Short mmCIF file of C-alpha atoms in Angstrom, two decimals:
data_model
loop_
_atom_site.label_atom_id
_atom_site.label_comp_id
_atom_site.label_asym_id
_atom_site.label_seq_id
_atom_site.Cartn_x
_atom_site.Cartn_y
_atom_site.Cartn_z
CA UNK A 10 -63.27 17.46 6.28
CA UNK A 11 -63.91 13.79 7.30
CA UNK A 12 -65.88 13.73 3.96
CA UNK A 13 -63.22 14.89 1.93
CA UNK A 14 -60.20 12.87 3.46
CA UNK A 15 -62.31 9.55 2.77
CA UNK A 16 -62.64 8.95 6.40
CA UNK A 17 -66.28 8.25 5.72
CA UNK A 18 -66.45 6.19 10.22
CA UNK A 19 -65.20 9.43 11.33
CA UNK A 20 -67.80 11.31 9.01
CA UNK A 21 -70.67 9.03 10.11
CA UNK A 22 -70.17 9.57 13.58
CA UNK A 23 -69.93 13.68 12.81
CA UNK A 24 -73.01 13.80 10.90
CA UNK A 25 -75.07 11.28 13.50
CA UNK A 26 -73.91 13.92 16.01
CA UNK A 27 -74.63 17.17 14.47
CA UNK A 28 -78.55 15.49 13.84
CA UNK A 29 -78.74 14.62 17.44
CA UNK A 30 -78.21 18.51 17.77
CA UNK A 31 -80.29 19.55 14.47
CA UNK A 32 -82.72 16.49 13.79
CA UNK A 33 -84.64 18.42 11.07
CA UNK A 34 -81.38 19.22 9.22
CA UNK A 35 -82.28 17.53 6.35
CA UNK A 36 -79.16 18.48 4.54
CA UNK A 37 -77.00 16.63 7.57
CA UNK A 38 -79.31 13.81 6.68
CA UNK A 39 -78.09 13.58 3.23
CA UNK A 40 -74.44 14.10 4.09
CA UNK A 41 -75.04 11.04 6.03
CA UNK A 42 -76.90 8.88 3.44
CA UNK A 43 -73.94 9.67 1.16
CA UNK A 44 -71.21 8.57 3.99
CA UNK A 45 -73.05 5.33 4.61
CA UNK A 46 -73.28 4.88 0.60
CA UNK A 47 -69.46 5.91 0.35
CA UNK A 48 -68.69 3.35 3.25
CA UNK A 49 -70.59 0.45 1.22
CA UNK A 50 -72.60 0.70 4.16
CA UNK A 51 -75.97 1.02 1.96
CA UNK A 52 -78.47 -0.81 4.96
CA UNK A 53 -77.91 2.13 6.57
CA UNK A 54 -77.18 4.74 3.39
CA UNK A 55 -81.53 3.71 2.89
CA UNK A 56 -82.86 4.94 5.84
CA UNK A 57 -80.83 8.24 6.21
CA UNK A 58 -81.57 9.50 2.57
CA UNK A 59 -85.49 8.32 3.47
CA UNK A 60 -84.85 10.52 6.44
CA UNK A 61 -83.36 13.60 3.83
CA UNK A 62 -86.49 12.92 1.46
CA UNK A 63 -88.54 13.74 4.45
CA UNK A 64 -86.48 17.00 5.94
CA UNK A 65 -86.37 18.57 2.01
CA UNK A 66 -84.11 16.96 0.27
CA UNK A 67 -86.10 14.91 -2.21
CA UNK A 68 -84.59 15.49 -5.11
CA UNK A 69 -80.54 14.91 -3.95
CA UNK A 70 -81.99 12.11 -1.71
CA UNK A 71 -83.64 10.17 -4.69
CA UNK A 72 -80.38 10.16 -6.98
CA UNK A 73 -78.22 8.81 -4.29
CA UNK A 74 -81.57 5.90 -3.27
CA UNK A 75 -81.25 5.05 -7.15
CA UNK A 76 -77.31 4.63 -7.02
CA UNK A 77 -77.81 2.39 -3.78
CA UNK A 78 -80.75 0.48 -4.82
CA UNK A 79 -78.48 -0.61 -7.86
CA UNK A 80 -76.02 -1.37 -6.06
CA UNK A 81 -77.62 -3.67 -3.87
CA UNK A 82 -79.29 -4.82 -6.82
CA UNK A 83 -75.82 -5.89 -8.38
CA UNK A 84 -74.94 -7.54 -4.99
CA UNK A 85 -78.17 -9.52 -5.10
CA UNK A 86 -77.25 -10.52 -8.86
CA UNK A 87 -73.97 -12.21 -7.26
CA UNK A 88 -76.15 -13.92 -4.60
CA UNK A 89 -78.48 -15.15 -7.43
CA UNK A 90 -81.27 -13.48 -5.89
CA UNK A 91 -83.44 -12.50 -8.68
CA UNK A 92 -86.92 -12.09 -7.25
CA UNK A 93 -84.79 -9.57 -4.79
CA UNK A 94 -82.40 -7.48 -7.58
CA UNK A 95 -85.44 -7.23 -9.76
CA UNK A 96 -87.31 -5.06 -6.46
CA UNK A 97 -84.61 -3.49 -5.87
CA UNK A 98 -84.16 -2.18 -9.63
CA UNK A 99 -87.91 -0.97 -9.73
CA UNK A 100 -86.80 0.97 -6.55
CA UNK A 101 -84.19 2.32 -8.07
CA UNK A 102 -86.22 3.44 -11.22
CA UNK A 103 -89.47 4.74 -9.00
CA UNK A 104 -86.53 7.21 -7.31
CA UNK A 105 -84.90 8.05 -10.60
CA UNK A 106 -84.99 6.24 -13.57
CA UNK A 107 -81.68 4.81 -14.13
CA UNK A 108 -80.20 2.74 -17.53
CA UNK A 109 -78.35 -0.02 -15.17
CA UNK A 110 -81.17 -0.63 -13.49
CA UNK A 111 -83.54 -1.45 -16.21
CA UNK A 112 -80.79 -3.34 -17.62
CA UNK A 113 -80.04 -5.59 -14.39
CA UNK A 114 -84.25 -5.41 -14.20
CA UNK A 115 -84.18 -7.33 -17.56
CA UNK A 116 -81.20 -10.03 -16.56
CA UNK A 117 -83.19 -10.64 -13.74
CA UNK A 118 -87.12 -11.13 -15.36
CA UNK A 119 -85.40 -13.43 -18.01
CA UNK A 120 -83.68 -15.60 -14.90
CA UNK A 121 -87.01 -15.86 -13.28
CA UNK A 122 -88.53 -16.53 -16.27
CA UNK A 123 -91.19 -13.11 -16.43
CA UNK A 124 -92.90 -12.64 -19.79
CA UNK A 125 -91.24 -11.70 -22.49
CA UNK A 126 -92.88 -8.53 -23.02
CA UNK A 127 -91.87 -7.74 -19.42
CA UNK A 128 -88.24 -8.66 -20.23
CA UNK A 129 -88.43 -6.89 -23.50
CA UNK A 130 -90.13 -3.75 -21.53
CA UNK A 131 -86.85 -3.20 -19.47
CA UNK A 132 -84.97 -3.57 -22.49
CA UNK A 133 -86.58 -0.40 -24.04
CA UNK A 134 -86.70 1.25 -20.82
CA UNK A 135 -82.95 0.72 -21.07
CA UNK A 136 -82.63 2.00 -24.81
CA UNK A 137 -84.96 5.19 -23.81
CA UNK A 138 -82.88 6.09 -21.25
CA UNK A 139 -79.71 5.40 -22.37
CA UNK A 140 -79.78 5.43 -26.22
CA UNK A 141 -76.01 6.10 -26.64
CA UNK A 142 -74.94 3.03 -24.42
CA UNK A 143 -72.40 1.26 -25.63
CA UNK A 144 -74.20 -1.52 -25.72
CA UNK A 145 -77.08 -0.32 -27.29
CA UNK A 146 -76.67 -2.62 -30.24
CA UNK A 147 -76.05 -5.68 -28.44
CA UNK A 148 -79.36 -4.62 -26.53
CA UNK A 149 -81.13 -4.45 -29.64
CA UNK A 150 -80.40 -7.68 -30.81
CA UNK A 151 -81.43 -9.37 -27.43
CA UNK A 152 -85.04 -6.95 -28.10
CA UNK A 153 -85.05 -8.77 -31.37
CA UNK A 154 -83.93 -12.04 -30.27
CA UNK A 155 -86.68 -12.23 -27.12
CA UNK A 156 -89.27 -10.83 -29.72
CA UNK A 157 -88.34 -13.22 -31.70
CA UNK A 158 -89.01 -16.12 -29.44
CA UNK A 159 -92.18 -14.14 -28.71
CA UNK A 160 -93.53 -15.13 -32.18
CA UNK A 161 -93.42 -11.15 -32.67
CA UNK A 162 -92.22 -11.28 -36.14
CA UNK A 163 -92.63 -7.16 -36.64
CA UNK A 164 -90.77 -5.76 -33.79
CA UNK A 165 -88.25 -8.69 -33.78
CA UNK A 166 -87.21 -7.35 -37.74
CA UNK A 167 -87.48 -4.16 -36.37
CA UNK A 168 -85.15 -4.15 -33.72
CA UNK A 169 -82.91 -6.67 -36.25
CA UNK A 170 -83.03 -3.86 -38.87
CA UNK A 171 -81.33 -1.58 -35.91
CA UNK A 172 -78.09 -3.55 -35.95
CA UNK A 173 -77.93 -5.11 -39.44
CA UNK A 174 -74.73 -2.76 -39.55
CA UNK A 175 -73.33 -3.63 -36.18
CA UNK A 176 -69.83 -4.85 -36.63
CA UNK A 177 -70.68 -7.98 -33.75
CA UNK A 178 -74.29 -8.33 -34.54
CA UNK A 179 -74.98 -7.77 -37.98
CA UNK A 180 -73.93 -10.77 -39.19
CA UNK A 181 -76.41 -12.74 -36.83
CA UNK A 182 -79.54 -10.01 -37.18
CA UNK A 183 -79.40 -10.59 -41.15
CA UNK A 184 -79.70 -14.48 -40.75
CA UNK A 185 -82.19 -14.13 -37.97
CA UNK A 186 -83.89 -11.20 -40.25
CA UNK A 187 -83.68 -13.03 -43.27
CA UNK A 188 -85.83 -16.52 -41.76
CA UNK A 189 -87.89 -14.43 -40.43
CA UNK A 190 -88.76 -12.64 -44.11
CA UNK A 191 -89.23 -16.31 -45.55
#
């Protein structure tokens, strides 16, 4: 009831209670992960979805891990923590692959200055996952545009080809497509 009213303290407290009762109730344990994530309380939304993984609930417990581990990967964006949102997203992704996290993965290889084909790796990961984003195309382009600087001539008029039609990029890939044809 706690749940459903949004009192997610009240909630907490319930669920800490009931698995000082029942500490193999691994469904209590996930009821818990998801009050701490609900709360923004996501130090201690980690360790009670570990705890759910352990008592049965792998497969519930890994979605919600994903959703926090991106969410503390955005927070660690804001901070300008790079090394740390790029950890975070490849948690995220070894629970369940997840689109925003390959896409903050990217930001953050390019702002601590990873390889290209790294950067360009999460970019694809992002594409596969997510091909109907709605910012596929502009994803594309930066494929194209970090292929590009690569000195990866094919997949950079590849991935230019993909948005030669794009009302906001198409205008850019067919310059960038045409030097690179010369």
């Amino acid at each position: 009831a706690a749940m459903r009213a949004k009192d997610y303290p009240t909630a907490i407290e319930n669920f800490k209670k009931v698995l000082e009762i029942e500490p193999e109730n691994g469904s209590v344990a996930l009821q818990l992960g998801q009050a701490y994530q609900r709360a923004n309380n996501l130090d201690e939304a980690v360790p009670a979805l570990e705890k759910a993984k352990e008592l049965g609930q792998a497969e519930n417990a890994d979605k919600l891990l994903s959703q926090v581990y991106v969410k503390q990967a955005q927070d660690a964006n804001k901070a300008k923590d790079y090394q740390k949102m790029l950890d975070l997203c490849i948690k995220s992704n070894e629970c369940l692959e997840n689109a925003n996290a390959y896409k903050l993965a990217a930001s953050a290889a390019q702002k601590l200055n990873k390889s290209t084909d790294e950067v360009i790796g999460y970019y694809e990961k992002y594409l596969e996952v997510s091909p109907n984003a709605k910012d596929a195309a502009q994803m594309k382009f930066n494929i194209a545009a970090t292929a590009q600087k690569l000195g990866d001539k094919e997949k950079a008029k590849a991935y230019y080809e993909q948005v030669l039609g794009d009302p906001k990029f198409g205008a850019q890939a067919k310059a960038q497509y045409d030097a690179l044809n010369k």
